[in-house]
């Protein structure tokens, strides 16, 4: 009928589309001008159009107007489908309309920048706005820290120091005042937490436990209250999302990402899909994502690791990373408990030599 919401949706959508077609530089729709056009074309419906448009906030974008109308129309079609099913009436046509005609607007889930100023862009890479990565020499080499929405991969052969490197980074992040969520699915949870406490207090586990009250207070003064540990078995993408939403960290560590249960496909596809999701979380939640994984047999005895040394993923994991930290060790370095850090991929600054 004349007052049908479906008609209103099509009409306003059409007018807003025409508005942007005429003025391609427009950033939003002039609501008053839109009312005038609707009044001229559809005088009998003007009151209904005006009532709806008047309840919108100032400076609302045209896309948001369309999306709201589209959502209302989707709800209306859903009610009609439900009613038809209850009354055992054919609903195929309504279902087709629901699936094909209520998707004019695809919500923007990322950031949209329209010729931002150089000054505003410079703020994002100022040292004080970067999240520090430790050790300090590595942090200095990558330009003073990592911008939010970045993803880092730490990889090495077994027992060469992947978790140690992740804990060292987390300890520094906590002391700098940032919130960290550590997701572990290999080592015992309490052991990882004790290692984080030892890093914050710079003492051994035996010393830590010999003066529990003292070191508990010291650790809290150095950022321990901003630390959350989640021991998953082995963990899913849905669980990680829930943890991020609940604890609102600045940095998330997934140790190890290869263990996550993401897909029933091959281990390669599981691993590569997992890092795609963690990459998207970094963007969506404006955080830094750090994933820990294994290096393959090719890294055995090597000091400087390459992208091809990542276990089960020569391109998939590297493609999702802004910074890759390889940890190498040969027999001589093992005897002296030393390792070599390298950055086979570094989009944050010039590659380290």
mmCIF file of C-alpha atoms in Angstrom:
data_model
loop_
_atom_site.group_PDB
_atom_site.id
_atom_site.type_symbol
_atom_site.label_atom_id
_atom_site.label_comp_id
_atom_site.label_asym_id
_atom_site.label_seq_id
_atom_site.Cartn_x
_atom_site.Cartn_y
_atom_site.Cartn_z
ATOM 1 C CA UNK A 1 0.000 0.000 0.000
ATOM 2 C CA UNK A 2 0.929 3.678 -0.098
ATOM 3 C CA UNK A 3 2.195 3.666 3.492
ATOM 4 C CA UNK A 4 4.118 0.422 3.125
ATOM 5 C CA UNK A 5 7.594 0.535 4.644
ATOM 6 C CA UNK A 6 8.937 -1.436 1.682
ATOM 7 C CA UNK A 7 7.926 1.424 -0.636
ATOM 8 C CA UNK A 8 9.627 3.967 1.630
ATOM 9 C CA UNK A 9 12.854 1.954 1.617
ATOM 10 C CA UNK A 10 13.052 1.850 -2.154
ATOM 11 C CA UNK A 11 12.139 5.530 -2.513
ATOM 12 C CA UNK A 12 14.672 6.863 -0.002
ATOM 13 C CA UNK A 13 17.342 4.496 -1.254
ATOM 14 C CA UNK A 14 16.752 5.742 -4.800
ATOM 15 C CA UNK A 15 16.888 9.409 -3.778
ATOM 16 C CA UNK A 16 20.055 9.006 -1.708
ATOM 17 C CA UNK A 17 21.742 7.097 -4.530
ATOM 18 C CA UNK A 18 20.829 9.874 -6.959
ATOM 19 C CA UNK A 19 22.101 12.488 -4.478
ATOM 20 C CA UNK A 20 25.593 10.952 -4.432
ATOM 21 C CA UNK A 21 25.565 10.418 -8.188
ATOM 22 C CA UNK A 22 24.950 14.148 -8.731
ATOM 23 C CA UNK A 23 27.467 15.292 -6.102
ATOM 24 C CA UNK A 24 30.279 12.749 -6.048
ATOM 25 C CA UNK A 25 32.257 14.811 -3.527
ATOM 26 C CA UNK A 26 29.449 14.784 -0.934
ATOM 27 C CA UNK A 27 30.355 13.179 2.390
ATOM 28 C CA UNK A 28 26.777 13.076 3.717
ATOM 29 C CA UNK A 29 23.231 13.740 2.588
ATOM 30 C CA UNK A 30 21.584 17.109 3.222
ATOM 31 C CA UNK A 31 18.459 15.892 5.018
ATOM 32 C CA UNK A 32 16.489 19.096 4.446
ATOM 33 C CA UNK A 33 17.204 18.975 0.731
ATOM 34 C CA UNK A 34 16.182 15.321 0.716
ATOM 35 C CA UNK A 35 12.854 16.243 2.337
ATOM 36 C CA UNK A 36 12.203 18.898 -0.309
ATOM 37 C CA UNK A 37 12.823 16.433 -3.136
ATOM 38 C CA UNK A 38 10.607 13.806 -1.514
ATOM 39 C CA UNK A 39 7.861 16.394 -0.972
ATOM 40 C CA UNK A 40 7.852 17.385 -4.630
ATOM 41 C CA UNK A 41 7.779 13.816 -5.890
ATOM 42 C CA UNK A 42 5.616 12.172 -3.218
ATOM 43 C CA UNK A 43 3.489 14.855 -1.498
ATOM 44 C CA UNK A 44 1.100 12.319 0.059
ATOM 45 C CA UNK A 45 3.967 10.467 1.735
ATOM 46 C CA UNK A 46 5.914 13.530 2.894
ATOM 47 C CA UNK A 47 4.604 13.435 6.482
ATOM 48 C CA UNK A 48 5.771 9.855 6.935
ATOM 49 C CA UNK A 49 9.158 10.553 5.334
ATOM 50 C CA UNK A 50 9.622 13.674 7.475
ATOM 51 C CA UNK A 51 8.719 11.859 10.709
ATOM 52 C CA UNK A 52 11.369 9.258 10.032
ATOM 53 C CA UNK A 53 14.108 11.614 8.841
ATOM 54 C CA UNK A 54 13.550 14.035 11.760
ATOM 55 C CA UNK A 55 14.469 11.375 14.299
ATOM 56 C CA UNK A 56 17.916 10.890 12.778
ATOM 57 C CA UNK A 57 20.900 12.516 14.562
ATOM 58 C CA UNK A 58 22.647 15.505 13.009
ATOM 59 C CA UNK A 59 25.232 14.870 10.302
ATOM 60 C CA UNK A 60 24.123 11.280 9.800
ATOM 61 C CA UNK A 61 25.568 9.815 6.632
ATOM 62 C CA UNK A 62 23.401 8.760 3.751
ATOM 63 C CA UNK A 63 24.689 5.217 4.039
ATOM 64 C CA UNK A 64 23.443 5.039 7.601
ATOM 65 C CA UNK A 65 20.004 6.255 6.496
ATOM 66 C CA UNK A 66 19.861 3.498 3.912
ATOM 67 C CA UNK A 67 21.144 0.875 6.323
ATOM 68 C CA UNK A 68 18.505 1.745 8.920
ATOM 69 C CA UNK A 69 15.727 1.523 6.352
ATOM 70 C CA UNK A 70 17.191 -1.691 5.004
ATOM 71 C CA UNK A 71 17.270 -3.211 8.497
ATOM 72 C CA UNK A 72 13.635 -2.222 9.049
ATOM 73 C CA UNK A 73 12.636 -3.735 5.725
ATOM 74 C CA UNK A 74 14.547 -6.920 6.520
ATOM 75 C CA UNK A 75 12.651 -7.201 9.831
ATOM 76 C CA UNK A 76 9.336 -6.645 8.029
ATOM 77 C CA UNK A 77 10.066 -9.353 5.461
ATOM 78 C CA UNK A 78 11.136 -11.688 8.247
ATOM 79 C CA UNK A 79 7.811 -11.181 10.000
ATOM 80 C CA UNK A 80 5.964 -11.848 6.746
ATOM 81 C CA UNK A 81 7.924 -15.062 6.182
ATOM 82 C CA UNK A 82 7.212 -16.245 9.729
ATOM 83 C CA UNK A 83 3.516 -15.479 9.312
ATOM 84 C CA UNK A 84 3.365 -17.356 6.002
ATOM 85 C CA UNK A 85 5.072 -20.406 7.502
ATOM 86 C CA UNK A 86 2.721 -20.447 10.494
ATOM 87 C CA UNK A 87 -0.281 -20.261 8.161
ATOM 88 C CA UNK A 88 1.288 -22.914 5.910
ATOM 89 C CA UNK A 89 1.266 -20.548 2.968
ATOM 90 C CA UNK A 90 3.930 -20.500 0.214
ATOM 91 C CA UNK A 91 6.920 -18.435 1.329
ATOM 92 C CA UNK A 92 9.412 -19.018 -1.495
ATOM 93 C CA UNK A 93 8.892 -15.605 -3.081
ATOM 94 C CA UNK A 94 9.268 -13.845 0.261
ATOM 95 C CA UNK A 95 12.426 -15.856 1.007
ATOM 96 C CA UNK A 96 13.927 -14.867 -2.329
ATOM 97 C CA UNK A 97 13.153 -11.199 -1.667
ATOM 98 C CA UNK A 98 14.671 -11.505 1.815
ATOM 99 C CA UNK A 99 17.898 -12.976 0.451
ATOM 100 C CA UNK A 100 18.306 -10.789 -2.625
ATOM 101 C CA UNK A 101 16.591 -7.460 -2.007
ATOM 102 C CA UNK A 102 17.646 -6.509 1.503
ATOM 103 C CA UNK A 103 21.351 -6.196 0.896
ATOM 104 C CA UNK A 104 21.772 -2.762 -0.640
ATOM 105 C CA UNK A 105 24.313 -1.685 1.940
ATOM 106 C CA UNK A 106 27.339 -3.636 3.061
ATOM 107 C CA UNK A 107 28.333 -2.306 6.496
ATOM 108 C CA UNK A 108 31.866 -0.917 6.615
ATOM 109 C CA UNK A 109 33.785 -2.910 9.217
ATOM 110 C CA UNK A 110 37.101 -1.091 8.846
ATOM 111 C CA UNK A 111 38.343 2.480 8.759
ATOM 112 C CA UNK A 112 37.622 4.885 5.916
ATOM 113 C CA UNK A 113 39.963 7.850 5.446
ATOM 114 C CA UNK A 114 39.169 10.716 3.090
ATOM 115 C CA UNK A 115 42.433 12.531 2.361
ATOM 116 C CA UNK A 116 43.539 12.739 6.020
ATOM 117 C CA UNK A 117 46.108 15.367 6.925
ATOM 118 C CA UNK A 118 49.762 14.445 7.212
ATOM 119 C CA UNK A 119 49.697 15.698 10.809
ATOM 120 C CA UNK A 120 46.935 13.246 11.762
ATOM 121 C CA UNK A 121 48.765 10.388 10.062
ATOM 122 C CA UNK A 122 52.020 11.251 11.800
ATOM 123 C CA UNK A 123 50.358 10.774 15.191
ATOM 124 C CA UNK A 124 49.886 7.061 14.538
ATOM 125 C CA UNK A 125 53.612 6.456 14.151
ATOM 126 C CA UNK A 126 54.910 8.755 16.859
ATOM 127 C CA UNK A 127 57.034 6.747 19.281
ATOM 128 C CA UNK A 128 54.665 7.463 22.182
ATOM 129 C CA UNK A 129 51.783 5.937 20.189
ATOM 130 C CA UNK A 130 53.663 2.753 19.308
ATOM 131 C CA UNK A 131 53.529 -0.376 21.453
ATOM 132 C CA UNK A 132 57.079 -1.338 22.475
ATOM 133 C CA UNK A 133 58.581 -4.715 21.628
ATOM 134 C CA UNK A 134 61.412 -6.161 23.664
ATOM 135 C CA UNK A 135 64.375 -6.582 23.761
ATOM 136 C CA UNK A 136 65.106 -2.873 23.447
ATOM 137 C CA UNK A 137 67.601 -3.294 20.605
ATOM 138 C CA UNK A 138 64.927 -4.979 18.508
ATOM 139 C CA UNK A 139 62.446 -2.253 19.397
ATOM 140 C CA UNK A 140 64.875 0.469 18.316
ATOM 141 C CA UNK A 141 65.652 -1.381 15.101
ATOM 142 C CA UNK A 142 61.979 -1.471 14.050
ATOM 143 C CA UNK A 143 61.474 2.243 14.638
ATOM 144 C CA UNK A 144 60.545 2.433 18.306
ATOM 145 C CA UNK A 145 57.636 0.038 18.510
ATOM 146 C CA UNK A 146 54.697 -1.495 16.674
ATOM 147 C CA UNK A 147 51.606 0.397 15.468
ATOM 148 C CA UNK A 148 48.235 -0.908 16.544
ATOM 149 C CA UNK A 149 46.501 -3.241 14.073
ATOM 150 C CA UNK A 150 49.821 -4.971 13.376
ATOM 151 C CA UNK A 151 50.516 -8.695 13.558
ATOM 152 C CA UNK A 152 53.783 -10.309 14.624
ATOM 153 C CA UNK A 153 54.927 -13.917 14.329
ATOM 154 C CA UNK A 154 57.564 -15.452 16.608
ATOM 155 C CA UNK A 155 58.898 -18.724 15.212
ATOM 156 C CA UNK A 156 61.706 -21.134 16.091
ATOM 157 C CA UNK A 157 62.559 -24.793 16.450
ATOM 158 C CA UNK A 158 61.302 -26.573 19.595
ATOM 159 C CA UNK A 159 62.981 -25.513 22.846
ATOM 160 C CA UNK A 160 64.877 -22.632 21.274
ATOM 161 C CA UNK A 161 63.014 -19.825 23.040
ATOM 162 C CA UNK A 162 59.684 -18.962 21.395
ATOM 163 C CA UNK A 163 57.728 -18.725 24.642
ATOM 164 C CA UNK A 164 60.631 -17.001 26.375
ATOM 165 C CA UNK A 165 60.603 -14.326 23.673
ATOM 166 C CA UNK A 166 56.823 -13.915 23.960
ATOM 167 C CA UNK A 167 57.011 -13.620 27.760
ATOM 168 C CA UNK A 168 59.815 -11.073 27.487
ATOM 169 C CA UNK A 169 57.698 -8.965 25.147
ATOM 170 C CA UNK A 170 54.669 -9.254 27.434
ATOM 171 C CA UNK A 171 56.705 -8.258 30.486
ATOM 172 C CA UNK A 172 57.932 -5.126 28.773
ATOM 173 C CA UNK A 173 54.449 -4.282 27.511
ATOM 174 C CA UNK A 174 52.998 -4.573 31.020
ATOM 175 C CA UNK A 175 55.703 -2.360 32.498
ATOM 176 C CA UNK A 176 54.974 0.237 29.819
ATOM 177 C CA UNK A 177 51.362 0.389 31.037
ATOM 178 C CA UNK A 178 49.598 -1.657 28.345
ATOM 179 C CA UNK A 179 47.110 -4.497 28.848
ATOM 180 C CA UNK A 180 48.146 -7.950 27.671
ATOM 181 C CA UNK A 181 46.098 -11.086 27.063
ATOM 182 C CA UNK A 182 48.214 -14.231 26.844
ATOM 183 C CA UNK A 183 46.454 -17.251 25.345
ATOM 184 C CA UNK A 184 48.357 -20.471 25.907
ATOM 185 C CA UNK A 185 47.471 -23.971 24.733
ATOM 186 C CA UNK A 186 50.675 -25.954 25.278
ATOM 187 C CA UNK A 187 52.489 -25.364 28.572
ATOM 188 C CA UNK A 188 50.757 -25.575 31.982
ATOM 189 C CA UNK A 189 48.976 -22.308 32.718
ATOM 190 C CA UNK A 190 50.495 -21.765 36.163
ATOM 191 C CA UNK A 191 54.009 -22.250 34.792
ATOM 192 C CA UNK A 192 53.546 -19.557 32.155
ATOM 193 C CA UNK A 193 52.114 -17.151 34.732
ATOM 194 C CA UNK A 194 55.058 -17.801 37.070
ATOM 195 C CA UNK A 195 57.442 -17.087 34.195
ATOM 196 C CA UNK A 196 55.677 -13.781 33.512
ATOM 197 C CA UNK A 197 55.979 -12.881 37.206
ATOM 198 C CA UNK A 198 59.661 -13.818 37.155
ATOM 199 C CA UNK A 199 60.169 -11.573 34.119
ATOM 200 C CA UNK A 200 58.430 -8.642 35.812
ATOM 201 C CA UNK A 201 60.499 -9.036 38.973
ATOM 202 C CA UNK A 202 63.715 -10.118 37.190
ATOM 203 C CA UNK A 203 64.260 -13.053 39.546
ATOM 204 C CA UNK A 204 64.301 -16.848 39.334
ATOM 205 C CA UNK A 205 61.293 -18.957 40.234
ATOM 206 C CA UNK A 206 62.932 -20.104 43.470
ATOM 207 C CA UNK A 207 63.571 -16.530 44.523
ATOM 208 C CA UNK A 208 60.054 -15.533 43.484
ATOM 209 C CA UNK A 209 58.495 -18.216 45.686
ATOM 210 C CA UNK A 210 60.785 -17.539 48.631
ATOM 211 C CA UNK A 211 59.269 -14.052 49.140
ATOM 212 C CA UNK A 212 55.783 -14.403 47.695
ATOM 213 C CA UNK A 213 54.179 -11.359 49.299
ATOM 214 C CA UNK A 214 57.094 -9.085 48.417
ATOM 215 C CA UNK A 215 57.304 -10.131 44.773
ATOM 216 C CA UNK A 216 53.549 -10.177 44.316
ATOM 217 C CA UNK A 217 53.494 -6.499 45.323
ATOM 218 C CA UNK A 218 56.515 -5.708 43.166
ATOM 219 C CA UNK A 219 54.965 -7.384 40.129
ATOM 220 C CA UNK A 220 51.714 -5.460 40.564
ATOM 221 C CA UNK A 221 53.641 -2.210 40.762
ATOM 222 C CA UNK A 222 55.165 -3.134 37.388
ATOM 223 C CA UNK A 223 51.922 -3.787 35.534
ATOM 224 C CA UNK A 224 50.863 -7.289 36.608
ATOM 225 C CA UNK A 225 47.284 -6.093 37.191
ATOM 226 C CA UNK A 226 47.058 -5.504 33.416
ATOM 227 C CA UNK A 227 47.834 -9.162 32.665
ATOM 228 C CA UNK A 228 45.278 -11.837 31.766
ATOM 229 C CA UNK A 229 46.139 -15.439 30.995
ATOM 230 C CA UNK A 230 43.740 -17.853 29.314
ATOM 231 C CA UNK A 231 44.652 -21.516 29.056
ATOM 232 C CA UNK A 232 42.700 -23.014 26.158
ATOM 233 C CA UNK A 233 42.506 -26.618 24.979
ATOM 234 C CA UNK A 234 43.318 -26.056 22.173
ATOM 235 C CA UNK A 235 41.145 -22.973 21.584
ATOM 236 C CA UNK A 236 38.875 -21.682 18.862
ATOM 237 C CA UNK A 237 38.534 -18.382 17.043
ATOM 238 C CA UNK A 238 35.214 -17.810 18.814
ATOM 239 C CA UNK A 239 36.856 -18.220 22.227
ATOM 240 C CA UNK A 240 39.600 -15.768 21.317
ATOM 241 C CA UNK A 241 37.040 -13.192 20.168
ATOM 242 C CA UNK A 242 35.125 -13.575 23.437
ATOM 243 C CA UNK A 243 38.307 -13.094 25.481
ATOM 244 C CA UNK A 244 39.286 -9.965 23.535
ATOM 245 C CA UNK A 245 35.808 -8.497 23.969
ATOM 246 C CA UNK A 246 35.782 -9.305 27.693
ATOM 247 C CA UNK A 247 39.268 -8.072 28.670
ATOM 248 C CA UNK A 248 39.948 -5.355 26.064
ATOM 249 C CA UNK A 249 43.719 -5.905 25.764
ATOM 250 C CA UNK A 250 46.198 -3.790 23.840
ATOM 251 C CA UNK A 251 48.195 -6.878 22.892
ATOM 252 C CA UNK A 252 47.118 -10.497 22.411
ATOM 253 C CA UNK A 253 49.587 -13.390 22.340
ATOM 254 C CA UNK A 254 48.490 -16.775 20.946
ATOM 255 C CA UNK A 255 50.968 -19.489 21.972
ATOM 256 C CA UNK A 256 50.719 -21.581 19.836
ATOM 257 C CA UNK A 257 48.605 -20.625 16.879
ATOM 258 C CA UNK A 258 49.147 -23.956 15.099
ATOM 259 C CA UNK A 259 47.216 -25.744 17.859
ATOM 260 C CA UNK A 260 43.980 -23.770 17.427
ATOM 261 C CA UNK A 261 40.981 -25.661 16.106
ATOM 262 C CA UNK A 262 39.750 -23.610 13.154
ATOM 263 C CA UNK A 263 38.877 -25.953 10.296
ATOM 264 C CA UNK A 264 38.630 -29.682 9.699
ATOM 265 C CA UNK A 265 40.769 -29.317 6.586
ATOM 266 C CA UNK A 266 44.507 -29.971 6.472
ATOM 267 C CA UNK A 267 46.889 -28.723 9.154
ATOM 268 C CA UNK A 268 48.270 -26.223 6.632
ATOM 269 C CA UNK A 269 44.831 -24.752 5.947
ATOM 270 C CA UNK A 270 44.012 -24.767 9.672
ATOM 271 C CA UNK A 271 47.168 -22.812 10.455
ATOM 272 C CA UNK A 272 46.781 -20.309 7.645
ATOM 273 C CA UNK A 273 43.110 -19.687 8.368
ATOM 274 C CA UNK A 274 43.937 -19.167 12.052
ATOM 275 C CA UNK A 275 46.413 -16.376 11.325
ATOM 276 C CA UNK A 276 43.919 -14.741 8.972
ATOM 277 C CA UNK A 277 41.470 -14.541 11.858
ATOM 278 C CA UNK A 278 44.035 -13.198 14.330
ATOM 279 C CA UNK A 279 45.069 -10.626 11.725
ATOM 280 C CA UNK A 280 41.446 -9.529 11.415
ATOM 281 C CA UNK A 281 41.170 -9.253 15.202
ATOM 282 C CA UNK A 282 44.144 -6.877 15.206
ATOM 283 C CA UNK A 283 42.325 -4.656 12.723
ATOM 284 C CA UNK A 284 38.865 -4.948 14.247
ATOM 285 C CA UNK A 285 39.889 -4.328 17.865
ATOM 286 C CA UNK A 286 42.789 -1.938 17.206
ATOM 287 C CA UNK A 287 45.291 -4.165 18.979
ATOM 288 C CA UNK A 288 48.630 -5.836 18.279
ATOM 289 C CA UNK A 289 48.404 -9.573 17.602
ATOM 290 C CA UNK A 290 51.405 -11.791 18.377
ATOM 291 C CA UNK A 291 51.286 -15.415 17.245
ATOM 292 C CA UNK A 292 53.811 -18.062 18.191
ATOM 293 C CA UNK A 293 54.505 -21.073 15.961
ATOM 294 C CA UNK A 294 57.136 -23.626 15.043
ATOM 295 C CA UNK A 295 59.984 -23.442 12.573
ATOM 296 C CA UNK A 296 60.468 -26.467 10.344
ATOM 297 C CA UNK A 297 63.343 -28.898 10.038
ATOM 298 C CA UNK A 298 65.090 -26.501 7.640
ATOM 299 C CA UNK A 299 65.763 -24.194 10.611
ATOM 300 C CA UNK A 300 67.695 -26.793 12.585
ATOM 301 C CA UNK A 301 71.139 -25.445 13.440
ATOM 302 C CA UNK A 302 70.547 -22.109 11.666
ATOM 303 C CA UNK A 303 71.268 -18.784 13.315
ATOM 304 C CA UNK A 304 69.395 -16.540 10.858
ATOM 305 C CA UNK A 305 65.980 -17.880 9.867
ATOM 306 C CA UNK A 306 64.158 -17.247 6.585
ATOM 307 C CA UNK A 307 60.469 -17.030 5.714
ATOM 308 C CA UNK A 308 60.670 -20.522 4.240
ATOM 309 C CA UNK A 309 61.648 -21.910 7.657
ATOM 310 C CA UNK A 310 58.117 -21.529 9.071
ATOM 311 C CA UNK A 311 56.671 -24.980 9.672
ATOM 312 C CA UNK A 312 53.761 -25.893 7.370
ATOM 313 C CA UNK A 313 53.470 -22.451 5.780
ATOM 314 C CA UNK A 314 55.999 -20.907 3.460
ATOM 315 C CA UNK A 315 53.708 -18.089 2.273
ATOM 316 C CA UNK A 316 50.398 -18.196 4.164
ATOM 317 C CA UNK A 317 51.733 -17.130 7.559
ATOM 318 C CA UNK A 318 54.333 -14.658 6.218
ATOM 319 C CA UNK A 319 51.634 -13.049 4.090
ATOM 320 C CA UNK A 320 49.599 -12.169 7.187
ATOM 321 C CA UNK A 321 52.491 -10.646 9.157
ATOM 322 C CA UNK A 322 53.944 -7.172 9.500
ATOM 323 C CA UNK A 323 56.916 -8.420 11.483
ATOM 324 C CA UNK A 324 58.393 -11.899 11.730
ATOM 325 C CA UNK A 325 60.857 -12.668 14.480
ATOM 326 C CA UNK A 326 62.906 -15.778 13.846
ATOM 327 C CA UNK A 327 64.924 -17.274 16.694
ATOM 328 C CA UNK A 328 67.965 -19.256 15.574
ATOM 329 C CA UNK A 329 70.450 -21.390 17.435
ATOM 330 C CA UNK A 330 73.380 -23.561 16.410
ATOM 331 C CA UNK A 331 75.253 -25.970 18.627
ATOM 332 C CA UNK A 332 77.790 -23.394 19.814
ATOM 333 C CA UNK A 333 75.050 -20.949 20.807
ATOM 334 C CA UNK A 334 73.139 -23.731 22.524
ATOM 335 C CA UNK A 335 76.146 -24.578 24.675
ATOM 336 C CA UNK A 336 76.307 -20.965 25.864
ATOM 337 C CA UNK A 337 72.498 -20.532 26.144
ATOM 338 C CA UNK A 338 72.370 -17.881 23.451
ATOM 339 C CA UNK A 339 70.120 -17.354 20.442
ATOM 340 C CA UNK A 340 70.054 -15.039 17.432
ATOM 341 C CA UNK A 341 66.996 -12.929 16.593
ATOM 342 C CA UNK A 342 66.357 -12.050 12.968
ATOM 343 C CA UNK A 343 63.505 -10.385 11.122
ATOM 344 C CA UNK A 344 63.034 -12.110 7.748
ATOM 345 C CA UNK A 345 59.952 -9.950 7.214
ATOM 346 C CA UNK A 346 59.777 -6.411 8.515
ATOM 347 C CA UNK A 347 57.197 -3.995 7.093
ATOM 348 C CA UNK A 348 57.752 -1.594 10.005
ATOM 349 C CA UNK A 349 61.194 -0.336 8.982
ATOM 350 C CA UNK A 350 64.168 -1.262 6.843
ATOM 351 C CA UNK A 351 65.098 -4.979 7.124
ATOM 352 C CA UNK A 352 67.641 -5.791 9.811
ATOM 353 C CA UNK A 353 71.015 -6.944 8.603
#
